[in-house]
Each structure stands twice: as structure tokens, then as C-alpha cells.
């Protein structure tokens, strides 16, 4: 059950990602890193405990209650990857935070996907969750690809059509993914 009292009257930033990319990333994580899910991707996306139904329900649950927030800002992973400077500035303005430009630029440089991937491969992080699960394969990496639309490389056309249909019919229209034109 969603506890609305924690969020009522607060400023909320809801960070979302294309559910299709979330599913591919989750499958890699659960199959190769955590070794919890043993099935194939086509089975995973349809699984009610881990697949598209769970992702859509989670996103919809948040969006069903988001108007309880004093203010909210929906930020997409895709927009952050394409234009981090602009999107972070929008976020900082939303939360009323003034940032030193030099510190901001350094933070962006030090936390780039490419740099995080190198750190994970080296296994030099003091945080175990940031180190690669199995050094023999990149499939177990936390920072595996980070690519927008990588689901197109991983899923067959039938799986993509299945996901698109669920997203169109189920996902809240407040999200940019809940439209009938998919690229």
C-alpha cells in the first residue's frame, strides 16, 4: 500500500525511464548479477512479479498520488542522458538550489556513465554494489550500457509489440511513454 502521508504537501521529483529499457536492464541485473531469475528475457517481460505489469503498476501508483505533492517535477532518464546540464538546472531550480557552476561541471564529469563503468570494471569502489558481479562478463555490470532505446537491440519484434500494447493501454498518460507512436 502506498503511504501518502510521507509525500503529501512535499516537493516530489519523479525520475522515470522508458519501461522497455528498464525491463532489459532489470533482466540483466536479476539474471547475471543477482542470479535470481533464470529464464529468458521474453519470459521476464511477461512475468507478473518482475515484468511490464509490475513496472506499469509502480509508475501508475506514483502518478495516481502525485497531485498530493505541493509541487512535482517529472524527470526522464532519457532527457538527463541527452542534456544533463539543462535538466539538472531545471531540477535545481525546482528544488530551489543554487549551484556553483564549476562544482556542477566537475560533478557531471566525475559521474559520467563512462567513468562509472570504468570504476566498476576496475573494482576499486569501496561500495560493493558498484563493483562488477562477475569479472568474466559485462552482462553482470551495474553500469552495463545506459543506452536510450537499447531494448530494440535485445527484444524481438513480438516482444516489443507486446510491451508497446501494454504501455499504451495501461501506463498513465502523464508519462511521455504512454503514447501510441513509438520510435
XYZ file of C-alpha atoms in Angstrom:
183
model
C 0.000 0.000 0.000
C 1.217 3.482 -0.892
C 1.800 5.645 2.196
C 0.655 9.076 1.025
C 1.404 10.795 4.342
C 5.149 10.787 3.599
C 4.675 12.770 0.391
C 1.601 14.942 0.997
C 2.484 18.627 0.677
C 6.112 17.969 -0.295
C 8.028 18.717 -3.463
C 8.462 15.486 -5.427
C 10.820 14.731 -8.292
C 9.736 11.549 -10.037
C 12.579 10.133 -12.135
C 11.324 7.769 -14.835
C 12.813 5.739 -17.661
C 11.315 4.022 -20.674
C 9.755 0.848 -19.218
C 11.158 -1.224 -22.080
C 14.714 -0.201 -21.216
C 14.010 -0.710 -17.509
C 12.929 -4.281 -18.220
C 16.029 -5.156 -20.228
C 18.278 -3.628 -17.576
C 16.390 -5.398 -14.771
C 16.615 -8.731 -16.558
C 20.403 -8.417 -16.893
C 20.664 -7.433 -13.242
C 18.489 -10.266 -11.937
C 19.845 -12.927 -14.284
C 23.575 -12.164 -14.412
C 24.321 -10.064 -11.338
C 21.936 -11.324 -8.653
C 21.320 -14.702 -10.340
C 17.711 -14.701 -9.129
C 15.885 -15.012 -12.457
C 16.943 -17.928 -14.652
C 14.530 -17.538 -17.556
C 14.877 -15.758 -20.858
C 14.057 -12.103 -21.482
C 10.819 -12.872 -23.338
C 9.534 -14.677 -20.230
C 10.824 -11.968 -17.869
C 8.935 -9.109 -19.541
C 5.653 -11.033 -19.177
C 6.247 -12.145 -15.578
C 3.755 -10.529 -13.187
C 6.356 -10.283 -10.390
C 9.078 -8.611 -12.445
C 7.786 -7.639 -15.880
C 5.886 -4.839 -17.554
C 2.814 -5.230 -15.350
C 4.894 -4.546 -12.229
C 6.698 -1.563 -13.791
C 3.453 -0.018 -15.066
C 1.731 -0.569 -11.702
C 4.609 1.104 -9.857
C 4.664 4.128 -12.174
C 0.889 4.422 -12.147
C 0.763 4.181 -8.360
C 3.104 7.138 -8.039
C 1.286 9.156 -10.655
C -2.107 8.370 -9.157
C -0.965 10.119 -5.965
C 1.428 12.734 -7.346
C -1.134 15.522 -7.113
C -0.919 15.187 -3.312
C 2.515 16.774 -3.562
C 2.786 20.520 -3.137
C 4.691 20.548 -6.415
C 6.069 17.814 -8.623
C 8.553 17.517 -11.422
C 8.704 14.527 -13.754
C 12.245 13.994 -14.980
C 13.137 11.381 -17.576
C 16.328 9.350 -17.709
C 16.393 9.986 -21.440
C 16.398 13.775 -21.041
C 19.195 13.527 -18.462
C 21.331 11.438 -20.822
C 20.705 13.792 -23.765
C 21.086 17.104 -21.970
C 22.323 16.734 -18.381
C 23.249 20.413 -17.924
C 19.807 21.721 -18.819
C 17.868 19.030 -16.969
C 19.915 19.302 -13.783
C 19.492 23.075 -13.874
C 15.719 22.590 -14.173
C 15.827 20.204 -11.219
C 17.938 22.580 -9.137
C 15.534 25.431 -9.912
C 12.606 23.205 -8.938
C 14.097 22.427 -5.532
C 15.442 25.966 -5.094
C 19.103 25.027 -5.031
C 21.834 27.377 -6.227
C 24.852 25.525 -7.590
C 28.396 26.668 -8.256
C 28.936 26.074 -11.992
C 32.495 24.783 -11.532
C 31.426 22.241 -8.919
C 28.473 21.203 -11.081
C 30.670 20.665 -14.158
C 33.131 18.615 -12.102
C 30.290 16.506 -10.683
C 28.947 15.811 -14.187
C 32.421 14.838 -15.392
C 33.153 12.598 -12.388
C 29.817 10.788 -12.559
C 29.565 10.235 -16.298
C 28.298 6.818 -17.316
C 31.615 6.067 -18.988
C 33.620 6.944 -15.860
C 31.313 4.937 -13.579
C 31.673 1.968 -15.914
C 35.491 2.181 -15.733
C 35.389 2.338 -11.928
C 33.088 -0.670 -11.800
C 35.321 -2.683 -14.159
C 38.400 -1.923 -12.045
C 36.589 -2.997 -8.878
C 38.087 -0.099 -6.922
C 34.923 1.239 -5.330
C 34.532 0.994 -1.581
C 30.828 0.313 -2.246
C 30.378 -3.393 -3.150
C 27.204 -2.684 -5.153
C 29.324 -0.574 -7.540
C 31.723 -3.382 -8.401
C 31.105 -5.827 -11.237
C 29.316 -9.022 -10.223
C 31.294 -11.411 -12.425
C 34.540 -10.173 -13.962
C 34.222 -12.711 -16.806
C 31.227 -10.952 -18.374
C 29.981 -7.394 -18.777
C 26.454 -8.783 -18.553
C 26.688 -8.611 -14.761
C 27.706 -4.945 -14.646
C 25.527 -2.377 -12.891
C 26.618 0.242 -15.449
C 26.207 -2.046 -18.433
C 25.054 0.175 -21.322
C 22.927 3.112 -20.225
C 21.816 3.481 -23.809
C 18.470 5.012 -24.688
C 16.371 2.529 -26.655
C 18.700 -0.435 -26.128
C 15.605 -2.628 -25.812
C 15.465 -2.532 -29.635
C 18.740 -4.482 -29.714
C 17.623 -7.008 -27.110
C 13.960 -7.742 -27.833
C 12.332 -9.378 -30.840
C 9.545 -7.540 -32.683
C 6.834 -9.656 -30.981
C 8.156 -8.691 -27.534
C 8.356 -5.017 -28.485
C 4.797 -5.111 -29.821
C 3.614 -6.818 -26.629
C 5.273 -4.163 -24.447
C 4.029 -1.286 -26.596
C 0.459 -2.566 -26.327
C 0.670 -2.851 -22.529
C 2.261 0.585 -22.216
C -0.347 2.229 -24.451
C -3.277 0.558 -22.713
C -2.024 0.657 -19.116
C 0.509 3.382 -18.386
C -0.614 6.791 -17.120
C -0.891 9.409 -19.842
C 1.115 11.770 -17.599
C 4.242 9.948 -18.775
C 5.936 10.516 -22.137
C 5.990 6.747 -22.757
C 2.217 6.338 -22.740
C 1.574 7.342 -26.309
C 0.721 5.359 -29.390
C 3.684 6.481 -31.536
C 6.798 4.581 -30.598
C 10.048 5.194 -32.405
